[in-house]
Coordinates of C-alpha atoms in Angstrom, one line a residue:
M1 CA -170.8 80.0 2.8
D2 CA -168.5 77.3 5.0
K3 CA -166.6 76.6 8.2
E4 CA -164.4 79.2 7.3
R5 CA -167.0 81.5 8.4
T6 CA -166.7 82.2 12.5
I7 CA -170.1 83.2 14.4
L8 CA -169.6 84.2 18.0
I9 CA -171.4 84.9 20.4
V10 CA -170.7 87.5 23.9
D11 CA -173.0 87.8 26.8
D12 CA -172.1 87.9 30.9
E13 CA -174.6 86.0 31.7
E14 CA -173.7 82.4 31.5
T15 CA -177.5 80.6 31.1
T16 CA -178.1 83.3 27.9
L17 CA -175.1 82.2 26.4
R18 CA -174.8 78.2 27.0
G19 CA -178.5 78.7 25.4
L20 CA -177.8 80.9 21.9
T21 CA -174.3 79.0 22.0
K22 CA -175.9 75.4 21.7
S23 CA -179.4 76.9 19.4
L24 CA -176.6 77.4 17.3
E25 CA -174.2 75.1 17.2
V26 CA -178.4 72.8 16.4
W27 CA -178.7 74.7 13.6
A28 CA -175.4 75.3 12.2
D29 CA -174.9 71.2 11.9
G30 CA -171.1 72.1 11.1
R31 CA -171.4 74.1 8.4
F32 CA -169.7 77.2 10.9
R33 CA -167.4 77.4 13.1
I34 CA -169.5 78.7 16.6
R35 CA -168.1 80.6 19.0
A36 CA -168.5 81.3 22.8
A37 CA -167.4 84.5 25.0
A38 CA -168.7 85.3 28.1
S39 CA -167.0 88.7 28.2
A40 CA -165.7 91.9 25.9
G41 CA -162.4 90.7 26.9
E42 CA -162.9 87.0 25.6
A43 CA -164.6 88.6 22.1
L44 CA -161.7 90.3 21.4
Q45 CA -159.5 87.6 22.2
T46 CA -161.2 85.4 19.9
A47 CA -161.0 88.7 17.6
Q48 CA -157.6 88.6 17.1
A49 CA -156.6 84.5 17.2
E50 CA -159.8 84.9 13.7
K51 CA -161.7 86.5 11.4
V52 CA -164.9 86.8 13.4
H53 CA -168.1 86.8 10.3
V54 CA -170.8 87.8 12.7
L55 CA -171.6 89.3 16.2
V56 CA -174.0 88.5 18.7
T57 CA -173.0 90.5 21.2
D58 CA -175.3 91.3 24.5
I59 CA -175.5 96.1 25.0
C60 CA -174.6 95.7 28.5
M61 CA -172.1 94.1 29.7
P62 CA -169.7 95.4 33.0
E63 CA -166.7 95.4 30.7
M64 CA -167.7 97.3 28.3
T65 CA -171.4 97.8 26.2
G66 CA -171.8 95.4 23.2
L67 CA -171.7 99.3 21.2
E68 CA -168.1 99.1 23.4
L69 CA -166.9 96.2 21.9
I70 CA -167.6 96.3 17.4
E71 CA -166.4 100.1 18.2
E72 CA -163.0 97.9 19.2
M73 CA -163.2 94.9 16.3
Q74 CA -164.1 97.6 14.0
Q75 CA -160.4 99.3 15.1
M76 CA -158.8 95.9 14.8
G77 CA -159.8 95.9 11.4
Q78 CA -162.4 93.1 11.5
Q79 CA -165.8 94.2 10.1
P80 CA -167.8 91.5 11.1
V81 CA -172.1 92.0 10.3
S82 CA -173.3 92.7 14.5
L83 CA -176.5 91.5 15.9
I84 CA -177.2 93.3 19.1
L85 CA -178.7 91.9 22.4
S86 CA -180.7 93.3 25.3
G87 CA -183.0 93.0 28.4
H88 CA -184.5 96.2 27.3
S89 CA -187.9 96.6 24.8
E90 CA -186.4 100.8 24.3
F91 CA -183.7 100.7 21.6
E92 CA -181.5 103.1 23.7
F93 CA -177.7 103.1 21.3
A94 CA -180.3 103.3 18.3
Q95 CA -178.1 106.6 16.7
T96 CA -175.1 104.3 18.3
A97 CA -176.1 100.9 15.9
I98 CA -177.0 102.8 12.9
R99 CA -173.5 104.3 13.7
L100 CA -171.7 100.9 13.7
G101 CA -173.4 98.9 10.6
V102 CA -175.9 96.8 12.7
L103 CA -178.1 94.5 11.0
N104 CA -180.9 94.4 14.0
Y105 CA -181.7 94.9 17.8
L106 CA -183.2 91.1 19.4
V107 CA -184.8 92.3 23.1
K108 CA -184.1 88.9 25.1
P109 CA -185.7 86.3 26.0
V110 CA -185.1 85.9 22.3
Q111 CA -186.5 83.1 20.1
K112 CA -184.9 80.1 18.8
K113 CA -186.9 80.9 15.7
K114 CA -186.2 84.6 15.3
L115 CA -182.1 84.2 16.0
I116 CA -181.3 81.5 13.0
Q117 CA -183.1 84.2 11.2
S118 CA -180.9 87.0 11.9
V119 CA -177.7 85.6 12.3
E120 CA -179.1 83.5 8.4
E121 CA -179.6 87.2 7.1
A122 CA -176.6 88.5 8.6
L123 CA -174.5 85.6 7.0
E124 CA -176.2 86.2 3.6
K125 CA -175.2 90.2 4.9
E126 CA -171.0 89.4 5.2
F127 CA -171.4 86.8 2.7
T128 CA -172.1 89.9 -0.2
Q129 CA -169.9 92.2 1.7
E130 CA -167.2 89.9 0.4
R131 CA -168.2 89.2 -3.0
A132 CA -168.0 92.8 -3.3
G133 CA -164.8 93.5 -2.1
I134 CA -163.3 90.4 -4.0
M135 CA -165.1 92.1 -6.9
Q136 CA -163.5 95.0 -5.7
K137 CA -159.8 93.3 -6.1
A138 CA -160.6 92.1 -8.8
A139 CA -161.7 95.2 -10.7
D140 CA -160.3 97.0 -13.7
H141 CA -160.4 100.7 -13.0
S142 CA -160.2 100.9 -17.3
L143 CA -162.6 98.8 -17.8
A144 CA -165.1 99.8 -14.6
D145 CA -164.7 103.5 -16.5
L146 CA -166.2 102.1 -20.0
E147 CA -169.6 100.3 -18.7
Q148 CA -169.9 103.8 -17.2
D149 CA -169.6 105.3 -20.8
H150 CA -170.7 102.2 -23.0
K151 CA -173.5 105.4 -23.8
Q152 CA -171.4 107.2 -25.2
M153 CA -170.3 104.3 -28.1
T154 CA -171.8 103.9 -30.9
S155 CA -173.5 100.7 -32.1
P156 CA -170.5 98.7 -33.8
V157 CA -168.4 99.1 -31.4
Q158 CA -170.7 97.9 -28.4
A159 CA -171.2 95.1 -30.6
G160 CA -168.1 94.5 -30.5
K161 CA -167.8 94.4 -26.6
D162 CA -170.1 91.1 -26.1
Y163 CA -168.7 90.0 -28.7
I164 CA -165.7 89.6 -26.7
D165 CA -166.7 88.7 -23.2
L166 CA -169.2 86.3 -24.6
H167 CA -166.2 84.1 -26.2
M168 CA -163.5 85.4 -23.4
D169 CA -162.1 81.6 -23.1
R170 CA -160.5 81.3 -26.5
Q171 CA -158.4 82.6 -28.8
M172 CA -159.9 85.4 -30.8
T173 CA -158.2 88.2 -33.2
L174 CA -159.9 92.1 -34.4
K175 CA -161.1 90.3 -38.2
E176 CA -163.1 87.5 -36.4
V177 CA -164.5 90.5 -33.9
A178 CA -164.6 93.1 -37.0
E179 CA -166.6 91.0 -39.3
H180 CA -169.1 90.0 -36.9
V181 CA -170.1 93.6 -36.4
H182 CA -169.8 93.7 -40.1
L183 CA -167.1 96.5 -40.8
N184 CA -163.4 97.0 -42.4
P185 CA -161.1 95.1 -39.3
S186 CA -159.6 98.6 -40.0
Y187 CA -161.8 101.2 -39.5
F188 CA -163.0 98.9 -37.1
S189 CA -159.8 99.1 -35.2
V190 CA -160.2 103.4 -35.1
I191 CA -163.3 103.1 -33.6
F192 CA -163.0 100.7 -31.4
K193 CA -160.0 103.4 -29.8
D194 CA -161.2 106.7 -30.4
Q195 CA -164.6 105.3 -28.4
T196 CA -163.1 102.7 -25.8
G197 CA -159.5 104.7 -24.7
L198 CA -158.2 100.7 -25.5
T199 CA -156.7 99.2 -28.0
F200 CA -158.6 96.0 -28.9
S201 CA -155.6 93.8 -28.5
E202 CA -155.3 96.0 -24.6
Y203 CA -159.1 95.4 -24.0
V204 CA -159.5 92.1 -24.9
T205 CA -155.9 92.1 -22.5
R206 CA -157.0 93.4 -19.5
K207 CA -160.8 91.4 -19.7
R208 CA -158.8 88.4 -19.6
I209 CA -156.9 89.7 -16.6
Q210 CA -159.7 90.4 -14.7
K211 CA -161.3 87.4 -15.5
A212 CA -158.6 85.5 -14.2
K213 CA -158.3 87.4 -11.0
Q214 CA -162.4 86.4 -10.0
L215 CA -161.5 82.8 -10.3
L216 CA -157.9 83.6 -8.0
L217 CA -160.1 85.5 -5.8
T218 CA -163.1 82.8 -5.4
T219 CA -162.0 79.6 -7.3
T220 CA -159.5 77.2 -5.7
I221 CA -159.1 76.1 -9.9
P222 CA -155.7 75.7 -10.7
V223 CA -154.3 78.6 -12.2
A224 CA -153.3 76.7 -15.8
E225 CA -157.0 76.1 -15.6
I226 CA -157.1 79.4 -14.8
A227 CA -155.3 80.1 -18.1
E228 CA -157.0 78.7 -20.0
T229 CA -160.6 80.3 -19.2
A230 CA -159.2 83.0 -19.2
G231 CA -158.0 83.0 -23.0
Y232 CA -155.2 82.1 -22.9
Q233 CA -152.9 78.5 -24.5
T234 CA -149.9 78.3 -21.9
A235 CA -150.0 79.2 -18.0
K236 CA -146.0 80.1 -19.0
Y237 CA -147.1 82.7 -21.2
F238 CA -150.8 83.6 -18.5
N239 CA -148.6 84.3 -15.6
K240 CA -145.9 86.4 -17.9
I241 CA -148.8 88.4 -18.8
F242 CA -151.1 88.7 -15.8
K243 CA -146.4 89.7 -13.6
E244 CA -146.8 92.8 -16.4
Y245 CA -149.7 93.9 -15.6
E246 CA -150.7 93.6 -11.3
G247 CA -146.4 93.5 -10.5
L248 CA -147.4 90.3 -9.1
T249 CA -147.7 86.0 -10.3
P250 CA -151.0 84.8 -10.4
G251 CA -150.1 82.4 -7.5
Q252 CA -148.8 85.3 -5.4
F253 CA -151.7 87.6 -6.0
R254 CA -154.6 84.6 -5.2
R255 CA -151.9 83.9 -1.8
N256 CA -151.6 88.3 -1.0
H257 CA -155.7 87.9 -1.0
K258 CA -156.5 85.1 0.4

């Protein structure tokens, strides 16, 4: 989590907004961007200008309720983890809040400790969701199906897959993996294809590309280093294979998904 994460506070009560903003600014200490909006309209303007990761909003405002604000932001493509503020102890909007994925409901006046704890939980949830989204973008559905069907594989094939996964950062041959599982290379090749639906070389390539995509999406490591980490001896060859599978160069893939 870093300074690129934005926490937006929305409240039409000036004193409350100022107090919440100051509390979070002191707590954040520059680690996150803290934005404040005195109305739903201002909040939507902020959401148009930048991605909002955590939303802390009053529920009762003149233009629209906090829940309506969340819906508007979702229609804009923004999916912040949301916290609701209210001056009432009764939770009249429970069903709508649950449907919209509101994480927590804070009753005014909000205790500073409770506010910070809730924001930390929201950041953690947002970070987890973002990671899940990244992993989904990097996922290879053929490999995902294999992981679900691993119980149907015999021990040698599973052991071979495990060996490949552990040595992804270097060159390896079918003969090497077959010897590791104590089988003849030709026989191992046949049963591997039969049980995985992929040839040995295709499985290795798909695993390498998937690993590369994860690194492209989650790090700023140069493409040449990613190529090496994924087991390719040259960046040029890595770029060629990556484009064959993804239709984009590694650099284009990284830019498109950032």
